[in-house]
PDB file of C-alpha atoms in Angstrom:
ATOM      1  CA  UNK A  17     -44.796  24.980  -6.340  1.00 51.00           C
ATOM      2  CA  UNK A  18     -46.940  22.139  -7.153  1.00 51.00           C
ATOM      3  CA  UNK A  19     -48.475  19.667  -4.335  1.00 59.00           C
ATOM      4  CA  UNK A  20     -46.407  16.610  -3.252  1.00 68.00           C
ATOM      5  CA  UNK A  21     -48.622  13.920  -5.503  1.00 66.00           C
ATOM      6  CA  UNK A  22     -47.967  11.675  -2.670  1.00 67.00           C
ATOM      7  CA  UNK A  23     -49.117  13.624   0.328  1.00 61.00           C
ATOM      8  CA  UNK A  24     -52.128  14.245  -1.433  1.00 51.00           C
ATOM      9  CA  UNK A  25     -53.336  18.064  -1.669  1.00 51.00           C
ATOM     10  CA  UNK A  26     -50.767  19.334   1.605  1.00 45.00           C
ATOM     11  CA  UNK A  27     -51.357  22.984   1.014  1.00 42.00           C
ATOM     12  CA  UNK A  28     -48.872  25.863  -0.336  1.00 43.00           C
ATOM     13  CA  UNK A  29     -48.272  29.227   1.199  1.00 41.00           C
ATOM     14  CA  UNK A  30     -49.186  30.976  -2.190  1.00 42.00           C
ATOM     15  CA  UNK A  31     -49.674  33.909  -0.034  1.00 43.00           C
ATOM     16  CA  UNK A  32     -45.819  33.810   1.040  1.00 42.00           C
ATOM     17  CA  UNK A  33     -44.040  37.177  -0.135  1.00 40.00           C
ATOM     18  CA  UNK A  34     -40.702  36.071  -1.985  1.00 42.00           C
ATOM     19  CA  UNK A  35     -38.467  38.960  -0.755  1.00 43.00           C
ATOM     20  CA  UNK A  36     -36.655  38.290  -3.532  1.00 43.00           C
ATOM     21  CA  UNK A  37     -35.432  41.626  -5.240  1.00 42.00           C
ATOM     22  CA  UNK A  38     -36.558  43.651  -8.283  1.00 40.00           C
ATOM     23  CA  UNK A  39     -35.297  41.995 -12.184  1.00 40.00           C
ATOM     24  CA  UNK A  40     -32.271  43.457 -13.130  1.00 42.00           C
ATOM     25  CA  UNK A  41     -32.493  44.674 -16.741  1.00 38.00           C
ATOM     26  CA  UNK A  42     -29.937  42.196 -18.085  1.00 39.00           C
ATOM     27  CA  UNK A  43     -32.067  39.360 -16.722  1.00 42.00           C
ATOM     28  CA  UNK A  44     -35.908  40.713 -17.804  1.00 41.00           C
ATOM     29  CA  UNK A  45     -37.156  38.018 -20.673  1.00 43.00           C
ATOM     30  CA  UNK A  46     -37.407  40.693 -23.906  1.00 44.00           C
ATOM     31  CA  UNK A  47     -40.941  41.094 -24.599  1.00 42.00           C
ATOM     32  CA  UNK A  48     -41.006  39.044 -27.657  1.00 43.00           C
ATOM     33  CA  UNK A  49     -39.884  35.806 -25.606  1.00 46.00           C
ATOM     34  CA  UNK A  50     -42.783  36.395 -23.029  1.00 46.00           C
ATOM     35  CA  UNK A  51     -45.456  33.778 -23.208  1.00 45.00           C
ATOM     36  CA  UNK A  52     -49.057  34.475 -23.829  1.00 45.00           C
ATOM     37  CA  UNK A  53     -50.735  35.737 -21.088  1.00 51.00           C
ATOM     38  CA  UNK A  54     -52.987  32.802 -20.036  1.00 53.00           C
ATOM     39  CA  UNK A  55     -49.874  30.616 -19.746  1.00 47.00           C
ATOM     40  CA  UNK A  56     -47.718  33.644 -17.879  1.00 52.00           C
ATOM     41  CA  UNK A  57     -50.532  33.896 -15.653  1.00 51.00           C
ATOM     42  CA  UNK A  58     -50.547  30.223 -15.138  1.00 49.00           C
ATOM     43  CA  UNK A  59     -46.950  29.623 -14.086  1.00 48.00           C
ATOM     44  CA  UNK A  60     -47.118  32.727 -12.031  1.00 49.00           C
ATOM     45  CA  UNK A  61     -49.508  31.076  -9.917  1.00 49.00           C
ATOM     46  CA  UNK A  62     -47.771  27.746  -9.648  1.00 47.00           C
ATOM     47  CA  UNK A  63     -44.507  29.185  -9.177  1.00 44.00           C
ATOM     48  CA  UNK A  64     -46.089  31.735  -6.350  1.00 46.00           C
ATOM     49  CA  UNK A  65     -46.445  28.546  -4.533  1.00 53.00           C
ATOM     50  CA  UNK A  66     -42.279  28.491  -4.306  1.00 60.00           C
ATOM     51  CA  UNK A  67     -41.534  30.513  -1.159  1.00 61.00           C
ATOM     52  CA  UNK A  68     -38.177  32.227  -1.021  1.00 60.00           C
ATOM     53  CA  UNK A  69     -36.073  33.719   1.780  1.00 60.00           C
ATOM     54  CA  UNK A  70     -34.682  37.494   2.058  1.00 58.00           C
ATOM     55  CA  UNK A  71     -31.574  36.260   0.705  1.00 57.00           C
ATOM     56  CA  UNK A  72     -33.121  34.776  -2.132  1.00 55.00           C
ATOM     57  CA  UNK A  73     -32.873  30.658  -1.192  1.00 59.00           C
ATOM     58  CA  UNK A  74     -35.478  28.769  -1.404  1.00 65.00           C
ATOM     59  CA  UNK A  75     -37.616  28.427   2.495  1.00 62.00           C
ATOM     60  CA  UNK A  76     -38.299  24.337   1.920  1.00 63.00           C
ATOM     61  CA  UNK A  77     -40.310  24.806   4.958  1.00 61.00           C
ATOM     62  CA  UNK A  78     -42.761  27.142   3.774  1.00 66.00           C
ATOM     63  CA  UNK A  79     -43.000  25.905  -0.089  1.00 64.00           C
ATOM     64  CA  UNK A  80     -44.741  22.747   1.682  1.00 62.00           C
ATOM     65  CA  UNK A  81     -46.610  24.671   3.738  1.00 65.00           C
ATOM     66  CA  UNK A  82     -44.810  24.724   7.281  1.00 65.00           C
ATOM     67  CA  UNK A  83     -44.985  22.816   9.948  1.00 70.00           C
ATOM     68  CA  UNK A  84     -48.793  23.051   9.590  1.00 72.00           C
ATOM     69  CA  UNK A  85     -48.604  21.526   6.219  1.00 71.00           C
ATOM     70  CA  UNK A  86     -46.867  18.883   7.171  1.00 75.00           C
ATOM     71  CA  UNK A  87     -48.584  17.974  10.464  1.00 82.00           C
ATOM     72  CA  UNK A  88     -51.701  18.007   8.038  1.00 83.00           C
ATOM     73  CA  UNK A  89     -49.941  15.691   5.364  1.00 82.00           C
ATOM     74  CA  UNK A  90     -49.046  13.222   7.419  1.00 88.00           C
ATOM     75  CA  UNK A  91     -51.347  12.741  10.331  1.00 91.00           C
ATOM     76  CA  UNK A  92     -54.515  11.375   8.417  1.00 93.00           C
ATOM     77  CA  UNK A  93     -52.316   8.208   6.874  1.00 93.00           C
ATOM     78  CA  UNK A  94     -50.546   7.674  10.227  1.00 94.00           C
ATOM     79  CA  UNK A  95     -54.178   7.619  11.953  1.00 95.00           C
ATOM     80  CA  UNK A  96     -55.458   5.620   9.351  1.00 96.00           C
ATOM     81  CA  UNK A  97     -52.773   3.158  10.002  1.00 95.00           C
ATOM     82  CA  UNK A  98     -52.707   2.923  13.565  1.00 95.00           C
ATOM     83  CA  UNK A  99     -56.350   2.586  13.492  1.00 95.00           C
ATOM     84  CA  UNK A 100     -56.315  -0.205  11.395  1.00 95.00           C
ATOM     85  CA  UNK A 101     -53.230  -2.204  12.938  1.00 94.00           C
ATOM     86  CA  UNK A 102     -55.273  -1.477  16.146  1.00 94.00           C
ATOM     87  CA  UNK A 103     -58.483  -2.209  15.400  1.00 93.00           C
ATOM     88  CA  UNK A 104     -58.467  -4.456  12.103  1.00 92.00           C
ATOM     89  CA  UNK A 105     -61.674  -2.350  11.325  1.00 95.00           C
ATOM     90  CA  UNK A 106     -61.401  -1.107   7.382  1.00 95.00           C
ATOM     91  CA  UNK A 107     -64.443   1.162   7.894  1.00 96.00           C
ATOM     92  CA  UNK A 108     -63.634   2.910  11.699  1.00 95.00           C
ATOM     93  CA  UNK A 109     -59.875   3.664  10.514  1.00 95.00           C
ATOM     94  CA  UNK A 110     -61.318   5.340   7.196  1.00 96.00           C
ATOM     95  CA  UNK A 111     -63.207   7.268   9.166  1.00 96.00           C
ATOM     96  CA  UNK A 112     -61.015   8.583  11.738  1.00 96.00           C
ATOM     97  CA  UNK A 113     -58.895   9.281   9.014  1.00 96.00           C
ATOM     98  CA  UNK A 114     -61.332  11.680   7.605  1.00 96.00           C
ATOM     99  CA  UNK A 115     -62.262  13.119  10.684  1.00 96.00           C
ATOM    100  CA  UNK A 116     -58.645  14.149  11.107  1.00 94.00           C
ATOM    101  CA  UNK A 117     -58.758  15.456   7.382  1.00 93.00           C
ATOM    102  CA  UNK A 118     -61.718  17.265   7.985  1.00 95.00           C
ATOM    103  CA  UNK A 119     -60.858  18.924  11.349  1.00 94.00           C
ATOM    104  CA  UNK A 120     -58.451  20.237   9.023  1.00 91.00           C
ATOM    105  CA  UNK A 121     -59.809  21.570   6.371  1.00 92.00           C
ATOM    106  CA  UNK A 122     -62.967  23.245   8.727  1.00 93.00           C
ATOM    107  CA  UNK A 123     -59.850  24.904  10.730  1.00 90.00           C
ATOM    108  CA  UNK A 124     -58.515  26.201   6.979  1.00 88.00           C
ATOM    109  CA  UNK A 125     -62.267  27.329   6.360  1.00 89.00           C
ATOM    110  CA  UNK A 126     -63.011  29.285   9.846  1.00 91.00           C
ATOM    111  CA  UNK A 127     -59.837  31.053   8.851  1.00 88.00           C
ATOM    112  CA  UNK A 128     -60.761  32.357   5.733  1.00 85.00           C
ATOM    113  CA  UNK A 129     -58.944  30.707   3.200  1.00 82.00           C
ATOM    114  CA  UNK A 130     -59.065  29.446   0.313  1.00 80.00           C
ATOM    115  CA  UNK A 131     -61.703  26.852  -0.406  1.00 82.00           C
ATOM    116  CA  UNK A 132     -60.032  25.154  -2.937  1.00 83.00           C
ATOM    117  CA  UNK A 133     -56.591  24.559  -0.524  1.00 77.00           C
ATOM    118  CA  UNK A 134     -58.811  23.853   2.460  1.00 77.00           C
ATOM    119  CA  UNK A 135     -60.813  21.411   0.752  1.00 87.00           C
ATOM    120  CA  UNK A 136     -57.824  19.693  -1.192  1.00 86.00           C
ATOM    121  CA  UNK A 137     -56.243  17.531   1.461  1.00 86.00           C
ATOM    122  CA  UNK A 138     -59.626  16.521   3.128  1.00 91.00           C
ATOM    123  CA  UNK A 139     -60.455  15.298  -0.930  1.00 93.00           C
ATOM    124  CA  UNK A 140     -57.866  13.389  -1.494  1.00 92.00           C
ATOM    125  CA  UNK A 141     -58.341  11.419   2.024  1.00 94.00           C
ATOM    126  CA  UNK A 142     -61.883  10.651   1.034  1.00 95.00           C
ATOM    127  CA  UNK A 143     -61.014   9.547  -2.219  1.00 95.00           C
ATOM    128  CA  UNK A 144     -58.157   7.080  -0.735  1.00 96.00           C
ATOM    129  CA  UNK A 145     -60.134   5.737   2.115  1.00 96.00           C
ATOM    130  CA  UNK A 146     -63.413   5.296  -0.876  1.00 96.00           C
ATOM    131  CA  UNK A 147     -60.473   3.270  -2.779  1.00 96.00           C
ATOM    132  CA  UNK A 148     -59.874   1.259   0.276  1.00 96.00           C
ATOM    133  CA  UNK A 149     -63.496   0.284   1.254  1.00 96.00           C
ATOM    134  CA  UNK A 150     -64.241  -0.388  -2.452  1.00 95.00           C
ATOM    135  CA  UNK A 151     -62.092  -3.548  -2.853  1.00 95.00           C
ATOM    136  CA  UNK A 152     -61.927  -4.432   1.343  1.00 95.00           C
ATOM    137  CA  UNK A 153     -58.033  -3.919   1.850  1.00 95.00           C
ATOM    138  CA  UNK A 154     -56.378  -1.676   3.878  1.00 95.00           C
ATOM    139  CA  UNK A 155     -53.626  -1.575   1.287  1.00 95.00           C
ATOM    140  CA  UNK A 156     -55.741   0.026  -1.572  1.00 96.00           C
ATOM    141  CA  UNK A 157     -55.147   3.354   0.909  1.00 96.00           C
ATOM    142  CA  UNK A 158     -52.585   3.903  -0.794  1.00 95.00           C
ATOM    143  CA  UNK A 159     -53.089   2.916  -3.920  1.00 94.00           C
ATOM    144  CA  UNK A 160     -54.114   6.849  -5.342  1.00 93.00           C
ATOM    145  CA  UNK A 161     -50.557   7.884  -4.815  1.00 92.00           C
ATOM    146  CA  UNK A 162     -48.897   4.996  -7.072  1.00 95.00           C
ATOM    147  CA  UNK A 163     -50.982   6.650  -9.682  1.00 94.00           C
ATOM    148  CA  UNK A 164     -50.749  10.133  -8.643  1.00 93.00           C
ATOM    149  CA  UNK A 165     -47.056   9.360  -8.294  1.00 94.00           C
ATOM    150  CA  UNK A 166     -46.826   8.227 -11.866  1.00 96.00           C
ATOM    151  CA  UNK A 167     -48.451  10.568 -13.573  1.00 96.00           C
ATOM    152  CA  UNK A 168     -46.173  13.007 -12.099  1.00 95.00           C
ATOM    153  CA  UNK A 169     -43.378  11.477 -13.225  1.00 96.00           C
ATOM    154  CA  UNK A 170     -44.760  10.828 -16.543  1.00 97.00           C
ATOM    155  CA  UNK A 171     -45.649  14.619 -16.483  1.00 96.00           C
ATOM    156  CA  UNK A 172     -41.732  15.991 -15.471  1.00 96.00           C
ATOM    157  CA  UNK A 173     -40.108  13.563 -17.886  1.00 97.00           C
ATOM    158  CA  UNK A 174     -41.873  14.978 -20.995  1.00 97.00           C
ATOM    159  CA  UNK A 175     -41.622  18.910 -19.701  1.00 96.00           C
ATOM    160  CA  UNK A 176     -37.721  17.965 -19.896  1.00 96.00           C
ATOM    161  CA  UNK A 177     -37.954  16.066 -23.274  1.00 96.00           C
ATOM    162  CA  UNK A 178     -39.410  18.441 -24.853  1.00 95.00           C
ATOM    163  CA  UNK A 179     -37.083  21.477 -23.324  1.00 92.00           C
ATOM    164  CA  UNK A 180     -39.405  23.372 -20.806  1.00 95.00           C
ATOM    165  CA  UNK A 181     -38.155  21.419 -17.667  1.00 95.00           C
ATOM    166  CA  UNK A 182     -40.816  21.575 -15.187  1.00 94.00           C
ATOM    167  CA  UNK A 183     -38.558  23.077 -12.286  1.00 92.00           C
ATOM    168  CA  UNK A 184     -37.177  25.801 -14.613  1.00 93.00           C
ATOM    169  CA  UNK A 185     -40.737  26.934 -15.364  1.00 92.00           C
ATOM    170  CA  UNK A 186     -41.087  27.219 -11.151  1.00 89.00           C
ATOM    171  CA  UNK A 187     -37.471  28.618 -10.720  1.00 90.00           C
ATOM    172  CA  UNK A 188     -37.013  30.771 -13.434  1.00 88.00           C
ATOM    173  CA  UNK A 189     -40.219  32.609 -11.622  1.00 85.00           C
ATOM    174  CA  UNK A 190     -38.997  32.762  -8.733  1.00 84.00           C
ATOM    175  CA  UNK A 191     -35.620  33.720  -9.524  1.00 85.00           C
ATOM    176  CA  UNK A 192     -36.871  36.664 -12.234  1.00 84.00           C
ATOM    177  CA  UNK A 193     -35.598  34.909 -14.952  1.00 85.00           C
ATOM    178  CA  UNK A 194     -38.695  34.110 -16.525  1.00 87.00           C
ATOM    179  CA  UNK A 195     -38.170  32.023 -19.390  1.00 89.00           C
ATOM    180  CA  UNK A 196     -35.142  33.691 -20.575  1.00 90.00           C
ATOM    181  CA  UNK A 197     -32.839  30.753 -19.089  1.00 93.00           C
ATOM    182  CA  UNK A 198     -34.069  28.553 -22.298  1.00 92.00           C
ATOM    183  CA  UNK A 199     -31.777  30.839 -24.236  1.00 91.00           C
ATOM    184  CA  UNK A 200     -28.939  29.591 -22.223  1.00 91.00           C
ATOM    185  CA  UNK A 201     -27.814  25.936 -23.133  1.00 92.00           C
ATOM    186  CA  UNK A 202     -26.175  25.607 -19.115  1.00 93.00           C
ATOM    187  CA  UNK A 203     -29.213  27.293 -17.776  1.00 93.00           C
ATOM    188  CA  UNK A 204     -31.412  24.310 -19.653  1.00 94.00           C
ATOM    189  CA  UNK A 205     -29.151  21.561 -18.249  1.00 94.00           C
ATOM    190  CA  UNK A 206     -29.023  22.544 -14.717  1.00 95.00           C
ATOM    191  CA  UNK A 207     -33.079  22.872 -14.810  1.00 96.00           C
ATOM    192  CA  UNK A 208     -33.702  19.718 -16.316  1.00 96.00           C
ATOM    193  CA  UNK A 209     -31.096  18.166 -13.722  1.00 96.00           C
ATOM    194  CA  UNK A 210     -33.180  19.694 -11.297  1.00 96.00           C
ATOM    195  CA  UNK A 211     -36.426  18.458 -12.497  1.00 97.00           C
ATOM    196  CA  UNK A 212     -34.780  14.593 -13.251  1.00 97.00           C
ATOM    197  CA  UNK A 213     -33.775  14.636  -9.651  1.00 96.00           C
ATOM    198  CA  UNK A 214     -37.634  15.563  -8.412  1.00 95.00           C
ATOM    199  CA  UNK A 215     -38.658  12.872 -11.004  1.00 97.00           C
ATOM    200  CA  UNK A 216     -36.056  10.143  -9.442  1.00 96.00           C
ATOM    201  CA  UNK A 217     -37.628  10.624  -5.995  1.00 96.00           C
ATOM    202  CA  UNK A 218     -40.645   9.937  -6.969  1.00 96.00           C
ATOM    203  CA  UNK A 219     -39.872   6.699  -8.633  1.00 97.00           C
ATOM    204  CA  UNK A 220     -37.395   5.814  -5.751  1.00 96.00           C
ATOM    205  CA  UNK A 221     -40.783   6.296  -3.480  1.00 95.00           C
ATOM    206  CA  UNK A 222     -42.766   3.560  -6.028  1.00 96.00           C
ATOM    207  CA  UNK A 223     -39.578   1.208  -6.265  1.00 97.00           C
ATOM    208  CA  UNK A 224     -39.881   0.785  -2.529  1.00 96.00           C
ATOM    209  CA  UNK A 225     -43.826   1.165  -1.797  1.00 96.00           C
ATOM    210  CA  UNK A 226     -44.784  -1.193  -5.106  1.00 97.00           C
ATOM    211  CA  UNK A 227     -42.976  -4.018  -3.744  1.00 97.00           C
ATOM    212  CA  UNK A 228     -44.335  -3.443  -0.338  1.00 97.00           C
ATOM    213  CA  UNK A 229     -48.025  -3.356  -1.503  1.00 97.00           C
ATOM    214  CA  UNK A 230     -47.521  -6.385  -3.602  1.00 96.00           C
ATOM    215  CA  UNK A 231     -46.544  -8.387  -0.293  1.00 96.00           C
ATOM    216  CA  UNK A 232     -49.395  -6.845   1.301  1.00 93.00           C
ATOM    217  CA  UNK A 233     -46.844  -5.709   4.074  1.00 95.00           C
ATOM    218  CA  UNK A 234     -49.173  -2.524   5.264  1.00 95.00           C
ATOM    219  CA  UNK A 235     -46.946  -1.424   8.193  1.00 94.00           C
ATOM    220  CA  UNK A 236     -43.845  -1.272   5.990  1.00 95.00           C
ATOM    221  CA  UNK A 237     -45.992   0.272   2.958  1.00 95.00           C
ATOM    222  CA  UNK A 238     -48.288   2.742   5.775  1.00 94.00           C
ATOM    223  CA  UNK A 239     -44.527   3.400   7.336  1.00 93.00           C
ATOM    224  CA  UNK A 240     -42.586   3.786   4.110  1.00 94.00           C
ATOM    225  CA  UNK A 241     -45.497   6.525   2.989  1.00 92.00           C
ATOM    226  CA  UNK A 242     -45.088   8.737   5.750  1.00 89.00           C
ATOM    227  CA  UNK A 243     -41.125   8.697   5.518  1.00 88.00           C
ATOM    228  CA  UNK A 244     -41.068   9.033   2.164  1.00 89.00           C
ATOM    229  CA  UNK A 245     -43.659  11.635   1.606  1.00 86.00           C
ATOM    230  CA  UNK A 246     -43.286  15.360   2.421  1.00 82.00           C
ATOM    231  CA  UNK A 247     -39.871  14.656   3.975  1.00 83.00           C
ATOM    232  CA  UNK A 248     -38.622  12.723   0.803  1.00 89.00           C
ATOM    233  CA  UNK A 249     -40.167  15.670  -1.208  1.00 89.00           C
ATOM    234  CA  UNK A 250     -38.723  18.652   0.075  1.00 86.00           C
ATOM    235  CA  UNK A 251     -35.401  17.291   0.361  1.00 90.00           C
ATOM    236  CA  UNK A 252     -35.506  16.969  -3.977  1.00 92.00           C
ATOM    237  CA  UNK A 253     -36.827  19.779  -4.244  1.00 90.00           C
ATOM    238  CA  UNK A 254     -33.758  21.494  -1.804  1.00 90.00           C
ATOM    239  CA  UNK A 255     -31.181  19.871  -4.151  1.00 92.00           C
ATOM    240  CA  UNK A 256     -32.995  20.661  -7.477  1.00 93.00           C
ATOM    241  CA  UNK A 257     -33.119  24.592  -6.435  1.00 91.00           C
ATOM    242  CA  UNK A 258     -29.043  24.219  -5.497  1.00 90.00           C
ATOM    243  CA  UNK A 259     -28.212  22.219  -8.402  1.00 93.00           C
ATOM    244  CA  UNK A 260     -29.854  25.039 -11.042  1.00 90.00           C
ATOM    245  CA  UNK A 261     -28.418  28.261  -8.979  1.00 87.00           C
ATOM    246  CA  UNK A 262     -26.700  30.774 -11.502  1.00 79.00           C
ATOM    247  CA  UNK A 263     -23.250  30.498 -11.998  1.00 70.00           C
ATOM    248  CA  UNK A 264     -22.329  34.116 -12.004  1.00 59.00           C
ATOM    249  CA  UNK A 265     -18.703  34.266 -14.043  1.00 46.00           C
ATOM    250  CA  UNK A 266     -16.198  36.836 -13.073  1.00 45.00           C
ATOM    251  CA  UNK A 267     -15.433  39.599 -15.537  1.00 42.00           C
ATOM    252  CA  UNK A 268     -11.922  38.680 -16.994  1.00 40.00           C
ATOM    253  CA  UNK A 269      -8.585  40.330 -15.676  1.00 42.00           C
ATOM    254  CA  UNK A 270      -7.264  43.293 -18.070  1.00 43.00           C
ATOM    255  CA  UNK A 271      -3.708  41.584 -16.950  1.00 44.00           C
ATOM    256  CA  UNK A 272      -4.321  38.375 -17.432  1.00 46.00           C
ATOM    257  CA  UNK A 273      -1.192  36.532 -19.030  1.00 46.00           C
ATOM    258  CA  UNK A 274      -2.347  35.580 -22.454  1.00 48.00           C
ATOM    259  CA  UNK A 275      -2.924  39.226 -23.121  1.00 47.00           C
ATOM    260  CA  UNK A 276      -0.292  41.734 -24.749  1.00 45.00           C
ATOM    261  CA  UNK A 277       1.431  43.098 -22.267  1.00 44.00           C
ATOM    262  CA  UNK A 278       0.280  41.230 -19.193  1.00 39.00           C
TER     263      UNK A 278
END
C-alpha cells in the first residue's frame, strides 16, 4: 500500500506473505484485459505493500508497518514538539528530531533492509525540520504534509474520475482480482467509495491542521498531527477494504415461487 503522506515515509512490510489463496479461474483477469507489463509490475509492488491475514482480511497493523512503523512515524514529530515547547530552541528540537529519525533508519540499515525504506522516514524528517529552520517557525514542521497531503488527494480524486480508483488498483491485487473488477459496474462503485473515503480523511486531517497552523497554535497543530496521522490512516483504509468486499450472491432456488411449478 502506499505511505501515509502525512507520516512521512513510515515503512511497509512489502516482505509480508498475503496467505491469501490461489485465483480461482472465474476470477483470473483474461489475458487480453492484463495491463502491460511495466504497469502490472508496478501495482504489484504497491499493492505487495497491502498485508493480508490467513483468512483473507486485511492485517491494518502490518500494511503500516507494525507497531515498529508506527513507533517510528510518530516519535520524531512528538520529540520535535516536546523539544521545542521545552526548550523554545528551533535548531536543538530539529535536531533531536533527526537523531531519533536516524537511530531509525541506521537500526533498518544494520538489519539489512532495504535502503530505500530505511532511508525514507529519516528523509522526510530532514526535509521538514530544513522547512522549519528556513523561515524560523516551529510551525513550518509541518508544513511538507499540507502539501504532501494535497497532492494525495489531488492524486485519488482523479484515479476515481477517470475510473481506475486508486484502492481498487491495491485491492483488486490483493484480492486476485486484478483489474477484472472494472468490468463490474458494483465492483467500480464500491472501489471508488473506498478510495473517496481514504481521500476524505485526508482532507478532514487539513480542515483541522490548516486552521491550526494559521493561528500559529503549535501544540494543537504538533498534537492534532500525531492523532491524526497513522491512527487516522489506517482506520480509512480498514473501512475502504470493508466497504469494497465482494458481495458473493447465492445461486437461485430451483423452487422458488415465481417459477412453474414451485
Amino acid at each position: 500500500m502506499t505511505h501515509d503522506p502525512e507520516t512521512s515515509g513510515a515503512p511497509t512490510p512489502q516482505d509480508t506473505p498475503n496467505g491469501t489463496p490461489a485465483t480461482p479461474a472465474a476470477d483470473r483477469v483474461p489475458e487480453r484485459d492484463d495491463p502491460r507489463d511495466p504497469l502490472d509490475a508496478a501495482l504489484r509492488k504497491v499493492g505487495s505493500g497491502t498485508a493480508v491475514t490467513e483468512n483473507g482480511e486485511i492485517d491494518v497493523l502490518a500494511t503500516i508497518g507494525g507497531w515498529r512503523g508506527l513507533v517510528e512515524s510518530v516519535l520524531p514529530s512528538a520529540v520535535f514538539l516536546v523539544a521545542f515547547i521545552t526548550s523554545h530552541n528551533l535548531w536543538g528540537a530539529g535536531i533531536a528530531a533527526v537523531v531519533v529519525a536516524a537511530a531509525f533508519s541506521v537500526a533498518r540499515l544494520v538489519q539489512r533492509q532495504s535502503p530505500v525504506q530505511a532511508l525514507a522516514g529519516l528523509a522526510a524528517v530532514v526535509l521538514c525540520v530544513v522547512v522549519a529552520l528556513n523561515t524560523g517557525e516551529a510551525r513550518d514542521y509541518y508544513l511538507w504534509g499540507f502539501v504532501t497531503n494535497a497532492a494525495y488527494i489531488a492524486a485519488m480524486a482523479v484515479s476515481v474520475l477517470v475510473g481506475w480508483p486508486l484502492l481498487g488498483l491495491v485491492f483488486g491485487l490483493v484480492r486476485n482480482e486484478g483489474i477484472a473488477w472494472r468490468q463490474d459496474p458494483q465492483r467500480r462503485r464500491r472501489y471508488a467509495l473506498a478510495t473517496w473515503i481514504l481521500v476524505a480523511a485526508l482532507a478532514l486531517r487539513l480542515a483541522v491542521q490548516i486552521p491550526l497552523y494559521l493561528a500559529d497554535l503549535l501544540t494543537a497543530l504538533g498534537t492534532a498531527r500525531l492523532v491524526m496521522g497513522l491512527p487516522l490512516y489506517a482506520l480509512a483504509l480498514w473501512f475502504g477494504w470493508l466497504v469494497s468486499a465482494r458481495q458473493d450472491t447465492k445461486p437461485v432456488s430451483e423452487g422458488r415461487p415465481d417459477q412453474p411449478g414451485a
